[in-house]
Amino acid sequence: MIDVVAILMANYLYVLAITLGGMLISLSVHFVPVGGAPAAMAQATGIGTGTVQLAAGAGLTGLVTAGAVMAVSDSLPLILAAGAVGAMIMMSVTMLVGAWVYTYGVGVPPASAKVKYDPITKDRQDLYVSQGTEGHGLPTVSFVSGVIGGLLGGIGGSLVYYSLMMNTTTSLTTSNLVGLASIFAVGIFFVNAVIPSYNIGGTIEGFHDPKFKKWPKAVFSSFIATFLSALIGVLAIGGL
Amino acid sequence: MSAGGEPKAIGGAIVPNKIIAFGILGGLIGIYAAHFLDSMISPVFSFMGALGAICAIVWGADAVRRVCSYGLGTGVPSIGMLALGMGVVASMFGLAVGGIYGPILAFVSAAIIGLIIGVLANKVLGMNIPIMEQSMVEIAGAGALTIVGLSTTMAGTFMFDEVLTYVVAPGYIAVIFIAGGMAILHPFNACLGPDEHQDRTLTLAFEKGGIAMVIAGLVSAVAGSAAMLPTIMIGVFIWYTSFAKFYELTKRDSYKILGSGLLPTEEELQ
């Protein structure tokens, strides 16, 4: 059997870093403008798919970019920045193409139903919301909010991956460690993407949405769930 | 059958406890049988792991069916991804430290993570779904057994050194993640609605399990102690029979079937 205490003593900082990463991912999901099925029919503001798919798309891109940088550098700020930029690019591209589809394909103006004036551009919103819908398209505030979501999610995901890779007690070869750390990071990422999506309950427009105020509940839940996953992950990798 | 569908008993025709027993026992027996028969008799028996995974998949699909009929507000796919997210963390831990008890440890640790997330979902996030705790335990356990079962088929054993070399390091674990997640979330996602029937949903779960088994068979070609052909052939057989059955049940549950005929040719249109 493995020496649980010694592994945890040697890696306790990484357990805490993984937990922090999970909480960042959980917070980041609240920034992403998720419209779900209604948005797919241009009847709600945001991107027309579920929270998990969006967070996973952006987060996994962040993991790939962070992993690519980690192959050539050990610098934590550089790895976190690479993860953040990867996730932000993925999120921006998704939202940009979504905005094209809504504007030129469906033919609706970007409009938020949750606020009367866009907090960033100060443009009037309510006049442009079609009757019977909860807004449509991606107004500027949702776009900016989504990019912030990508930033936090990318930092969180790459922090989880970095902490798993830096395990001090493991004797795994690099290729095995990369595979194991990646799949642990993906598992932790998915758990922390689903918890906030249950908190949001379907759709959210961004940080200006009233539902955004519920974030502490999800971050607290993610704290407990990720701490447990972090213990398990660090023990499994550290004991090999 | 009437247009509105017959009133159906809550929980479906097969009671949950039977499916839970089928999933846990079938899953663990399949995984251990694959491991021992593979090492003692012949690598041909590595397909038993995927059969165990199919038992777990059917169980998971039934658990998703029960919890999602309450309405999660986020769509069914989220719960399948959560199942495999919890399952992959627990199963890698279980196999890494458990040795011969690996699959059992993976299952138990998945159940603990699932219970904690279920309690958090109800008490902290306020979802107030009465069966949330039990369902999360079931879904996480089914996810873990699916991952261990398919990994055993790919590597020929669940000993972590081989699993690491043949499944995790080359990245096939990601294939298991998505194929297993799809198999657990897709049946209810595809069949949900007022005329959803348990037998049709679970038949679709068998069909998805068959596809996962064929994929595991293809991957097992690279591992020395696992046999490719029996896994693929049995997987195709399961896929074909369950797909035929699913098609039959879909026709049974549909209100009316009309043939649209072939597309008209250019001459006929003029």
Short mmCIF file of C-alpha atoms in Angstrom, two decimals:
data_model
loop_
_atom_site.label_atom_id
_atom_site.label_comp_id
_atom_site.label_asym_id
_atom_site.label_seq_id
_atom_site.Cartn_x
_atom_site.Cartn_y
_atom_site.Cartn_z
CA MET A 1 0.00 0.00 0.00
CA ILE A 2 1.02 3.60 -0.47
CA ASP A 3 2.23 5.93 2.28
CA VAL A 4 -0.73 8.32 2.37
CA VAL A 5 0.67 10.77 4.94
CA ALA A 6 4.09 11.17 3.32
CA ILE A 7 2.59 11.77 -0.14
CA LEU A 8 0.15 14.35 1.16
CA MET A 9 2.85 16.09 3.27
CA ALA A 10 5.08 16.39 0.20
CA ASN A 11 2.28 17.58 -2.11
CA TYR A 12 -0.15 19.51 0.11
CA LEU A 13 0.48 22.74 -1.80
CA TYR A 14 -0.56 21.04 -5.04
CA VAL A 15 -3.76 19.71 -3.43
CA LEU A 16 -4.61 23.30 -2.51
CA ALA A 17 -3.69 24.56 -5.99
CA ILE A 18 -5.93 21.94 -7.65
CA THR A 19 -8.79 22.93 -5.35
CA LEU A 20 -8.26 26.60 -6.23
CA GLY A 21 -8.22 25.68 -9.93
CA GLY A 22 -11.52 23.82 -9.57
CA MET A 23 -13.09 26.83 -7.84
CA LEU A 24 -11.87 29.12 -10.64
CA ILE A 25 -13.44 26.81 -13.25
CA SER A 26 -16.69 26.85 -11.29
CA LEU A 27 -16.69 30.66 -11.17
CA SER A 28 -15.75 30.94 -14.85
CA VAL A 29 -18.85 29.02 -15.99
CA HIS A 30 -21.04 31.79 -14.52
CA PHE A 31 -19.45 34.32 -16.90
CA VAL A 32 -20.12 32.30 -20.05
CA PRO A 33 -23.29 33.38 -21.90
CA VAL A 34 -25.11 30.05 -22.16
CA GLY A 35 -28.42 30.04 -23.96
CA GLY A 36 -29.11 26.33 -24.18
CA ALA A 37 -31.87 25.03 -26.44
CA PRO A 38 -33.85 28.34 -26.44
CA ALA A 39 -30.79 30.20 -27.78
CA ALA A 40 -30.39 27.58 -30.50
CA MET A 41 -33.79 28.84 -31.75
CA ALA A 42 -32.72 32.49 -31.15
CA GLN A 43 -35.24 32.82 -28.33
CA ALA A 44 -32.73 33.55 -25.55
CA THR A 45 -29.52 35.54 -25.35
CA GLY A 46 -26.28 33.58 -25.53
CA ILE A 47 -24.71 30.70 -27.42
CA GLY A 48 -27.09 27.94 -28.40
CA THR A 49 -25.67 25.02 -26.46
CA GLY A 50 -25.34 23.76 -22.88
CA THR A 51 -23.00 25.01 -20.18
CA VAL A 52 -20.95 21.84 -20.06
CA GLN A 53 -20.25 21.74 -23.79
CA LEU A 54 -19.11 25.37 -23.82
CA ALA A 55 -17.02 25.15 -20.68
CA ALA A 56 -15.51 21.88 -21.86
CA GLY A 57 -14.70 23.27 -25.30
CA ALA A 58 -12.93 26.31 -23.90
CA GLY A 59 -11.35 24.50 -20.96
CA LEU A 60 -9.97 21.62 -22.99
CA THR A 61 -8.47 24.05 -25.49
CA GLY A 62 -6.85 25.74 -22.51
CA LEU A 63 -5.50 22.39 -21.34
CA VAL A 64 -4.02 21.68 -24.77
CA THR A 65 -2.29 25.08 -24.99
CA ALA A 66 -1.07 24.83 -21.38
CA GLY A 67 0.24 21.31 -22.05
CA ALA A 68 2.03 22.47 -25.19
CA VAL A 69 3.78 25.27 -23.30
CA MET A 70 4.56 22.95 -20.39
CA ALA A 71 6.55 20.72 -22.73
CA VAL A 72 9.08 23.53 -23.21
CA SER A 73 8.86 25.55 -19.97
CA ASP A 74 8.37 25.09 -16.22
CA SER A 75 7.34 28.67 -15.55
CA LEU A 76 3.94 28.74 -13.79
CA PRO A 77 2.89 32.25 -15.01
CA LEU A 78 3.68 31.30 -18.61
CA ILE A 79 1.69 28.05 -18.38
CA LEU A 80 -1.30 29.78 -16.78
CA ALA A 81 -1.16 32.54 -19.41
CA ALA A 82 -1.03 29.97 -22.21
CA GLY A 83 -4.05 28.14 -20.80
CA ALA A 84 -5.96 31.40 -20.35
CA VAL A 85 -5.20 32.65 -23.87
CA GLY A 86 -6.15 29.29 -25.41
CA ALA A 87 -9.49 29.22 -23.62
CA MET A 88 -10.18 32.88 -24.39
CA ILE A 89 -9.49 32.39 -28.10
CA MET A 90 -11.76 29.34 -28.22
CA MET A 91 -14.55 31.16 -26.41
CA SER A 92 -14.19 34.31 -28.56
CA VAL A 93 -14.24 32.36 -31.82
CA THR A 94 -17.32 30.41 -30.71
CA MET A 95 -19.12 33.62 -29.78
CA LEU A 96 -18.02 35.50 -32.90
CA VAL A 97 -19.22 32.78 -35.26
CA GLY A 98 -22.39 32.46 -33.19
CA ALA A 99 -22.96 36.21 -33.53
CA TRP A 100 -22.56 35.95 -37.34
CA VAL A 101 -25.11 33.15 -37.47
CA TYR A 102 -27.61 35.05 -35.33
CA THR A 103 -27.14 38.36 -37.16
CA TYR A 104 -26.79 37.31 -40.79
CA GLY A 105 -28.34 33.84 -40.72
CA VAL A 106 -31.31 34.07 -38.36
CA GLY A 107 -31.61 37.82 -38.84
CA VAL A 108 -31.99 39.02 -35.24
CA PRO A 109 -30.16 41.97 -33.63
CA PRO A 110 -28.05 41.11 -30.56
CA ALA A 111 -30.17 42.14 -27.56
CA SER A 112 -30.29 41.36 -23.86
CA ALA A 113 -33.63 40.91 -22.09
CA LYS A 114 -32.15 41.10 -18.58
CA VAL A 115 -30.98 44.75 -18.66
CA LYS A 116 -32.46 47.87 -20.26
CA TYR A 117 -29.09 49.34 -21.21
CA ASP A 118 -25.95 47.41 -22.06
CA PRO A 119 -23.64 48.11 -19.06
CA ILE A 120 -20.61 48.49 -21.37
CA THR A 121 -21.84 50.29 -24.52
CA LYS A 122 -24.88 51.96 -22.84
CA ASP A 123 -26.96 50.93 -25.89
CA ARG A 124 -30.71 50.54 -25.43
CA GLN A 125 -31.65 46.82 -25.35
CA ASP A 126 -35.35 46.37 -24.66
CA LEU A 127 -36.51 47.97 -27.94
CA TYR A 128 -34.72 45.28 -29.94
CA VAL A 129 -35.95 42.23 -28.05
CA SER A 130 -38.50 40.36 -30.19
CA GLN A 131 -41.86 39.66 -28.59
CA GLY A 132 -42.09 36.33 -26.82
CA THR A 133 -38.32 35.85 -26.56
CA GLU A 134 -35.78 36.26 -23.76
CA GLY A 135 -33.45 38.28 -25.98
CA HIS A 136 -31.27 36.89 -28.75
CA GLY A 137 -27.78 37.00 -30.19
CA LEU A 138 -24.70 38.10 -28.29
CA PRO A 139 -24.72 41.73 -27.07
CA THR A 140 -21.36 43.30 -26.24
CA VAL A 141 -21.69 42.75 -22.50
CA SER A 142 -22.27 38.99 -22.98
CA PHE A 143 -19.29 38.77 -25.32
CA VAL A 144 -16.98 40.50 -22.83
CA SER A 145 -18.36 38.35 -20.03
CA GLY A 146 -17.70 35.20 -22.07
CA VAL A 147 -14.08 36.22 -22.67
CA ILE A 148 -13.64 36.76 -18.90
CA GLY A 149 -15.14 33.28 -18.42
CA GLY A 150 -12.57 31.86 -20.84
CA LEU A 151 -9.77 33.64 -18.94
CA LEU A 152 -10.79 32.23 -15.54
CA GLY A 153 -11.58 28.75 -16.89
CA GLY A 154 -8.28 28.58 -18.76
CA ILE A 155 -6.30 29.64 -15.68
CA GLY A 156 -8.21 27.15 -13.53
CA GLY A 157 -7.78 24.24 -15.95
CA SER A 158 -4.08 24.84 -16.49
CA LEU A 159 -3.52 25.27 -12.73
CA VAL A 160 -5.09 21.83 -12.16
CA TYR A 161 -2.95 20.28 -14.90
CA TYR A 162 0.25 21.98 -13.72
CA SER A 163 -0.30 20.88 -10.11
CA LEU A 164 -0.89 17.28 -11.14
CA MET A 165 2.23 17.27 -13.33
CA MET A 166 4.44 18.78 -10.61
CA ASN A 167 3.75 15.94 -8.14
CA THR A 168 7.05 15.46 -6.25
CA THR A 169 6.72 11.84 -5.09
CA THR A 170 5.82 10.18 -8.38
CA SER A 171 8.20 7.92 -10.27
CA LEU A 172 6.15 7.75 -13.48
CA THR A 173 7.81 8.40 -16.83
CA THR A 174 6.88 11.69 -18.47
CA SER A 175 4.66 10.16 -21.17
CA ASN A 176 2.67 8.14 -18.63
CA LEU A 177 2.44 11.12 -16.29
CA VAL A 178 1.15 13.38 -19.08
CA GLY A 179 -1.59 10.86 -19.94
CA LEU A 180 -2.65 10.35 -16.34
CA ALA A 181 -2.50 14.04 -15.37
CA SER A 182 -4.49 15.01 -18.49
CA ILE A 183 -7.32 12.58 -17.84
CA PHE A 184 -7.48 13.56 -14.16
CA ALA A 185 -7.59 17.24 -15.20
CA VAL A 186 -10.36 16.50 -17.72
CA GLY A 187 -12.37 14.61 -15.08
CA ILE A 188 -11.98 17.42 -12.54
CA PHE A 189 -12.84 19.95 -15.24
CA PHE A 190 -16.09 18.20 -16.17
CA VAL A 191 -17.20 17.84 -12.55
CA ASN A 192 -16.58 21.57 -12.00
CA ALA A 193 -18.36 22.51 -15.22
CA VAL A 194 -21.51 20.56 -14.32
CA ILE A 195 -21.84 21.80 -10.69
CA PRO A 196 -22.26 25.49 -11.71
CA SER A 197 -24.54 24.52 -14.58
CA TYR A 198 -26.91 22.98 -12.01
CA ASN A 199 -26.58 26.20 -10.02
CA ILE A 200 -27.45 28.33 -13.06
CA GLY A 201 -30.24 26.01 -14.11
CA GLY A 202 -30.18 26.37 -17.88
CA THR A 203 -29.42 29.84 -19.21
CA ILE A 204 -27.34 32.83 -18.12
CA GLU A 205 -26.39 35.97 -20.05
CA GLY A 206 -23.16 36.92 -18.27
CA PHE A 207 -22.10 38.91 -15.22
CA HIS A 208 -25.02 41.35 -15.61
CA ASP A 209 -27.58 38.53 -15.25
CA PRO A 210 -29.37 38.37 -11.85
CA LYS A 211 -28.52 34.65 -11.70
CA PHE A 212 -24.82 35.55 -11.56
CA LYS A 213 -25.25 36.48 -7.88
CA LYS A 214 -25.71 32.79 -7.06
CA TRP A 215 -22.03 32.03 -7.78
CA PRO A 216 -20.85 31.55 -4.14
CA LYS A 217 -23.04 28.44 -3.81
CA ALA A 218 -21.46 26.76 -6.82
CA VAL A 219 -17.93 27.79 -5.85
CA PHE A 220 -18.46 26.37 -2.34
CA SER A 221 -19.78 23.09 -3.78
CA SER A 222 -16.84 22.95 -6.17
CA PHE A 223 -14.46 23.59 -3.28
CA ILE A 224 -15.63 20.44 -1.50
CA ALA A 225 -15.93 18.27 -4.62
CA THR A 226 -12.55 19.37 -6.04
CA PHE A 227 -10.75 19.02 -2.71
CA LEU A 228 -11.84 15.38 -2.58
CA SER A 229 -10.89 14.81 -6.23
CA ALA A 230 -7.55 16.55 -5.64
CA LEU A 231 -6.74 14.27 -2.68
CA ILE A 232 -7.58 11.22 -4.79
CA GLY A 233 -5.64 12.47 -7.82
CA VAL A 234 -2.53 13.45 -5.88
CA LEU A 235 -2.54 10.16 -3.96
CA ALA A 236 -2.95 8.09 -7.14
CA ILE A 237 -0.20 9.91 -9.05
CA GLY A 238 2.08 10.34 -6.03
CA GLY A 239 1.85 6.66 -5.08
CA LEU A 240 3.03 5.36 -8.46
CA MET B 1 -52.00 2.02 -28.67
CA SER B 2 -53.87 5.28 -28.21
CA ALA B 3 -52.57 8.55 -29.59
CA GLY B 4 -51.70 9.97 -26.19
CA GLY B 5 -49.83 6.87 -25.12
CA GLU B 6 -50.86 4.41 -22.45
CA PRO B 7 -50.48 5.56 -18.85
CA LYS B 8 -47.22 4.05 -17.66
CA ALA B 9 -46.21 2.90 -14.22
CA ILE B 10 -43.70 5.21 -12.51
CA GLY B 11 -40.22 3.72 -12.70
CA GLY B 12 -40.96 1.51 -15.67
CA ALA B 13 -41.49 -2.19 -15.96
CA ILE B 14 -38.21 -3.37 -14.39
CA VAL B 15 -37.77 -2.14 -10.80
CA PRO B 16 -34.62 -0.08 -10.11
CA ASN B 17 -33.16 -2.55 -7.60
CA LYS B 18 -32.98 -5.30 -10.19
CA ILE B 19 -31.11 -3.04 -12.63
CA ILE B 20 -28.77 -1.84 -9.85
CA ALA B 21 -27.91 -5.46 -9.01
CA PHE B 22 -27.52 -6.26 -12.72
CA GLY B 23 -25.15 -3.31 -13.17
CA ILE B 24 -22.96 -3.83 -10.10
CA LEU B 25 -22.75 -7.64 -10.19
CA GLY B 26 -22.63 -7.90 -13.97
CA GLY B 27 -20.01 -5.16 -14.16
CA LEU B 28 -17.71 -6.57 -11.47
CA ILE B 29 -18.10 -10.21 -12.60
CA GLY B 30 -17.34 -9.21 -16.20
CA ILE B 31 -14.23 -7.25 -15.19
CA TYR B 32 -12.83 -9.96 -12.89
CA ALA B 33 -13.70 -12.74 -15.36
CA ALA B 34 -11.87 -10.88 -18.11
CA HIS B 35 -8.81 -10.39 -15.88
CA PHE B 36 -8.53 -13.96 -14.57
CA LEU B 37 -9.64 -15.89 -17.68
CA ASP B 38 -7.35 -13.72 -19.78
CA SER B 39 -4.26 -14.44 -17.68
CA MET B 40 -5.05 -18.10 -16.92
CA ILE B 41 -6.63 -19.48 -20.09
CA SER B 42 -6.39 -17.28 -23.15
CA PRO B 43 -6.43 -13.59 -24.20
CA VAL B 44 -9.64 -14.42 -26.08
CA PHE B 45 -11.60 -13.75 -22.89
CA SER B 46 -10.70 -10.06 -22.72
CA PHE B 47 -14.13 -9.30 -24.24
CA MET B 48 -15.73 -10.13 -20.85
CA GLY B 49 -14.64 -6.70 -19.56
CA ALA B 50 -16.71 -4.96 -22.22
CA LEU B 51 -19.70 -7.16 -21.36
CA GLY B 52 -19.31 -5.96 -17.76
CA ALA B 53 -19.12 -2.39 -19.06
CA ILE B 54 -22.37 -2.92 -20.98
CA CYS B 55 -24.11 -4.05 -17.75
CA ALA B 56 -22.84 -0.85 -16.07
CA ILE B 57 -23.90 1.27 -19.06
CA VAL B 58 -27.46 -0.10 -18.97
CA TRP B 59 -27.58 0.59 -15.23
CA GLY B 60 -26.23 4.11 -15.72
CA ALA B 61 -28.74 4.81 -18.50
CA ASP B 62 -31.57 3.69 -16.22
CA ALA B 63 -30.30 5.92 -13.38
CA VAL B 64 -30.07 8.88 -15.80
CA ARG B 65 -33.61 8.08 -16.93
CA ARG B 66 -34.93 8.16 -13.35
CA VAL B 67 -33.17 11.38 -12.25
CA CYS B 68 -33.64 13.31 -15.50
CA SER B 69 -37.39 12.77 -15.52
CA TYR B 70 -37.42 15.36 -12.71
CA GLY B 71 -36.01 17.99 -15.07
CA LEU B 72 -32.51 19.25 -14.34
CA GLY B 73 -32.84 22.49 -16.29
CA THR B 74 -29.53 21.91 -18.04
CA GLY B 75 -30.24 19.05 -20.41
CA VAL B 76 -29.38 15.39 -20.08
CA PRO B 77 -25.81 15.48 -21.52
CA SER B 78 -24.47 17.32 -18.47
CA ILE B 79 -25.22 14.39 -16.20
CA GLY B 80 -23.48 11.90 -18.50
CA MET B 81 -20.36 14.06 -18.52
CA LEU B 82 -20.56 14.39 -14.73
CA ALA B 83 -20.84 10.59 -14.45
CA LEU B 84 -17.70 10.02 -16.47
CA GLY B 85 -15.89 12.95 -14.81
CA MET B 86 -16.47 11.43 -11.37
CA GLY B 87 -15.93 7.94 -12.75
CA VAL B 88 -12.57 8.63 -14.37
CA VAL B 89 -11.11 10.26 -11.24
CA ALA B 90 -12.34 7.38 -9.05
CA SER B 91 -11.37 4.57 -11.43
CA MET B 92 -7.84 5.83 -12.05
CA PHE B 93 -7.39 6.16 -8.28
CA GLY B 94 -8.86 2.71 -7.62
CA LEU B 95 -6.76 0.95 -10.24
CA ALA B 96 -3.60 2.84 -9.24
CA VAL B 97 -3.66 1.95 -5.55
CA GLY B 98 -6.00 -1.05 -5.35
CA GLY B 99 -4.06 -3.81 -7.11
CA ILE B 100 -6.32 -6.84 -7.34
CA TYR B 101 -9.05 -4.96 -5.44
CA GLY B 102 -8.78 -2.08 -7.94
CA PRO B 103 -12.23 -2.34 -9.58
CA ILE B 104 -13.96 -2.59 -6.18
CA LEU B 105 -11.98 0.35 -4.78
CA ALA B 106 -12.76 2.35 -7.94
CA PHE B 107 -16.46 1.59 -7.51
CA VAL B 108 -16.50 2.48 -3.80
CA SER B 109 -14.59 5.75 -4.26
CA ALA B 110 -16.87 6.71 -7.17
CA ALA B 111 -19.89 6.07 -4.94
CA ILE B 112 -18.41 8.32 -2.22
CA ILE B 113 -17.71 11.18 -4.68
CA GLY B 114 -21.18 10.73 -6.15
CA LEU B 115 -22.83 10.85 -2.72
CA ILE B 116 -20.99 14.06 -1.83
CA ILE B 117 -21.92 15.74 -5.12
CA GLY B 118 -25.52 14.55 -4.73
CA VAL B 119 -25.72 16.02 -1.22
CA LEU B 120 -24.14 19.29 -2.42
CA ALA B 121 -26.58 19.49 -5.36
CA ASN B 122 -29.59 19.14 -3.09
CA LYS B 123 -28.46 20.97 0.06
CA VAL B 124 -26.20 23.75 -1.28
CA LEU B 125 -27.39 24.31 -4.84
CA GLY B 126 -31.00 23.74 -3.80
CA MET B 127 -32.03 21.42 -6.63
CA ASN B 128 -34.47 19.58 -4.31
CA ILE B 129 -34.68 16.40 -6.36
CA PRO B 130 -35.63 13.64 -3.88
CA ILE B 131 -33.61 10.88 -5.54
CA MET B 132 -30.58 13.08 -6.34
CA GLU B 133 -28.21 11.53 -3.76
CA GLN B 134 -28.99 7.95 -4.71
CA SER B 135 -28.90 8.73 -8.43
CA MET B 136 -25.51 10.45 -8.20
CA VAL B 137 -24.08 7.41 -6.37
CA GLU B 138 -25.49 5.14 -9.07
CA ILE B 139 -24.33 7.30 -11.97
CA ALA B 140 -20.81 7.72 -10.61
CA GLY B 141 -20.56 3.98 -9.87
CA ALA B 142 -21.82 3.08 -13.34
CA GLY B 143 -19.34 5.53 -14.89
CA ALA B 144 -16.43 4.02 -12.94
CA LEU B 145 -17.37 0.42 -13.85
CA THR B 146 -17.78 1.43 -17.52
CA ILE B 147 -14.29 2.92 -17.59
CA VAL B 148 -12.69 -0.02 -15.76
CA GLY B 149 -14.55 -2.54 -17.94
CA LEU B 150 -13.58 -0.97 -21.26
CA SER B 151 -9.99 -0.42 -20.04
CA THR B 152 -9.77 -4.10 -19.09
CA THR B 153 -10.90 -5.12 -22.57
CA MET B 154 -8.38 -2.79 -24.19
CA ALA B 155 -5.41 -3.85 -22.05
CA GLY B 156 -6.37 -7.46 -21.27
CA THR B 157 -6.04 -6.80 -17.53
CA PHE B 158 -6.91 -4.11 -15.00
CA MET B 159 -3.40 -4.09 -13.47
CA PHE B 160 -2.44 -0.44 -13.56
CA ASP B 161 0.94 -0.79 -15.29
CA GLU B 162 -0.66 -2.32 -18.38
CA VAL B 163 -3.67 0.01 -18.28
CA LEU B 164 -1.30 2.97 -18.05
CA THR B 165 0.84 1.77 -20.96
CA TYR B 166 -1.93 0.64 -23.34
CA VAL B 167 -4.92 2.83 -22.43
CA VAL B 168 -3.94 6.01 -20.57
CA ALA B 169 -0.59 7.04 -22.08
CA PRO B 170 -1.68 6.69 -25.76
CA GLY B 171 -4.84 8.68 -24.97
CA TYR B 172 -7.41 5.92 -25.60
CA ILE B 173 -8.83 6.79 -22.18
CA ALA B 174 -10.33 9.86 -23.89
CA VAL B 175 -12.13 7.53 -26.32
CA ILE B 176 -13.49 5.57 -23.34
CA PHE B 177 -14.52 8.85 -21.72
CA ILE B 178 -16.61 9.99 -24.67
CA ALA B 179 -17.88 6.56 -25.80
CA GLY B 180 -18.87 5.62 -22.23
CA GLY B 181 -20.38 9.04 -21.56
CA MET B 182 -22.41 8.88 -24.76
CA ALA B 183 -23.61 5.38 -23.91
CA ILE B 184 -24.88 6.54 -20.50
CA LEU B 185 -26.38 9.90 -21.48
CA HIS B 186 -27.62 9.29 -25.02
CA PRO B 187 -30.36 6.65 -24.49
CA PHE B 188 -32.56 8.89 -22.35
CA ASN B 189 -31.58 12.02 -24.27
CA ALA B 190 -32.79 10.41 -27.49
CA CYS B 191 -35.94 8.76 -26.10
CA LEU B 192 -37.22 11.35 -23.59
CA GLY B 193 -40.73 12.67 -23.89
CA PRO B 194 -44.23 11.72 -22.83
CA ASP B 195 -44.09 8.39 -24.68
CA GLU B 196 -40.72 7.32 -23.27
CA HIS B 197 -40.66 3.64 -22.34
CA GLN B 198 -38.06 1.92 -20.21
CA ASP B 199 -37.56 -1.05 -22.52
CA ARG B 200 -36.91 1.18 -25.55
CA THR B 201 -34.47 3.42 -23.65
CA LEU B 202 -32.54 0.48 -22.22
CA THR B 203 -32.42 -1.28 -25.60
CA LEU B 204 -30.76 1.84 -26.95
CA ALA B 205 -28.28 1.64 -24.03
CA PHE B 206 -27.38 -1.92 -25.12
CA GLU B 207 -26.90 -0.64 -28.66
CA LYS B 208 -24.58 2.15 -27.49
CA GLY B 209 -22.70 -0.37 -25.35
CA GLY B 210 -22.22 -2.51 -28.46
CA ILE B 211 -20.59 0.43 -30.27
CA ALA B 212 -18.32 1.12 -27.27
CA MET B 213 -17.38 -2.60 -27.27
CA VAL B 214 -16.44 -2.54 -30.98
CA ILE B 215 -14.26 0.54 -30.39
CA ALA B 216 -12.61 -1.16 -27.39
CA GLY B 217 -11.97 -4.18 -29.63
CA LEU B 218 -10.27 -2.04 -32.27
CA VAL B 219 -8.01 -0.47 -29.65
CA SER B 220 -7.17 -3.84 -28.08
CA ALA B 221 -5.36 -4.75 -31.31
CA VAL B 222 -2.31 -2.90 -29.98
CA ALA B 223 -2.17 -4.66 -26.58
CA GLY B 224 -0.42 -8.02 -26.44
CA SER B 225 -2.62 -9.72 -23.88
CA ALA B 226 -5.98 -8.82 -25.38
CA ALA B 227 -7.72 -10.35 -28.38
CA MET B 228 -9.26 -8.10 -30.99
CA LEU B 229 -11.51 -10.31 -33.12
CA PRO B 230 -13.80 -11.89 -30.47
CA THR B 231 -14.44 -8.46 -28.92
CA ILE B 232 -15.33 -6.87 -32.25
CA MET B 233 -17.48 -9.80 -33.38
CA ILE B 234 -19.45 -9.98 -30.13
CA GLY B 235 -19.75 -6.17 -30.11
CA VAL B 236 -21.15 -6.13 -33.66
CA PHE B 237 -23.57 -8.93 -32.73
CA ILE B 238 -24.82 -7.00 -29.67
CA TRP B 239 -25.06 -3.83 -31.71
CA TYR B 240 -27.03 -5.49 -34.52
CA THR B 241 -29.52 -7.38 -32.32
CA SER B 242 -30.17 -4.43 -30.02
CA PHE B 243 -30.48 -2.01 -32.92
CA ALA B 244 -33.00 -4.31 -34.62
CA LYS B 245 -34.89 -4.56 -31.33
CA PHE B 246 -34.75 -0.77 -30.85
CA TYR B 247 -36.12 -0.23 -34.36
CA GLU B 248 -38.94 -2.65 -33.62
CA LEU B 249 -39.77 -0.91 -30.30
CA THR B 250 -39.67 2.49 -31.99
CA LYS B 251 -42.22 1.28 -34.53
CA ARG B 252 -44.33 -0.14 -31.66
CA ASP B 253 -44.32 3.20 -29.80
CA SER B 254 -44.93 5.44 -32.79
CA TYR B 255 -48.47 6.62 -33.48
CA LYS B 256 -48.38 5.90 -37.18
CA ILE B 257 -45.74 4.97 -39.74
CA LEU B 258 -46.07 6.24 -43.29
CA GLY B 259 -43.71 5.40 -46.11
CA SER B 260 -42.68 8.52 -47.97
CA GLY B 261 -41.38 6.51 -50.92
CA LEU B 262 -38.23 7.31 -52.81
CA LEU B 263 -37.31 10.81 -53.89
CA PRO B 264 -38.95 11.60 -57.25
CA THR B 265 -36.66 11.48 -60.26
CA GLU B 266 -36.09 14.50 -62.44
CA GLU B 267 -38.48 13.26 -65.14
CA GLU B 268 -41.29 12.72 -62.66
CA LEU B 269 -41.02 16.27 -61.42
CA GLN B 270 -41.58 17.77 -64.87
#
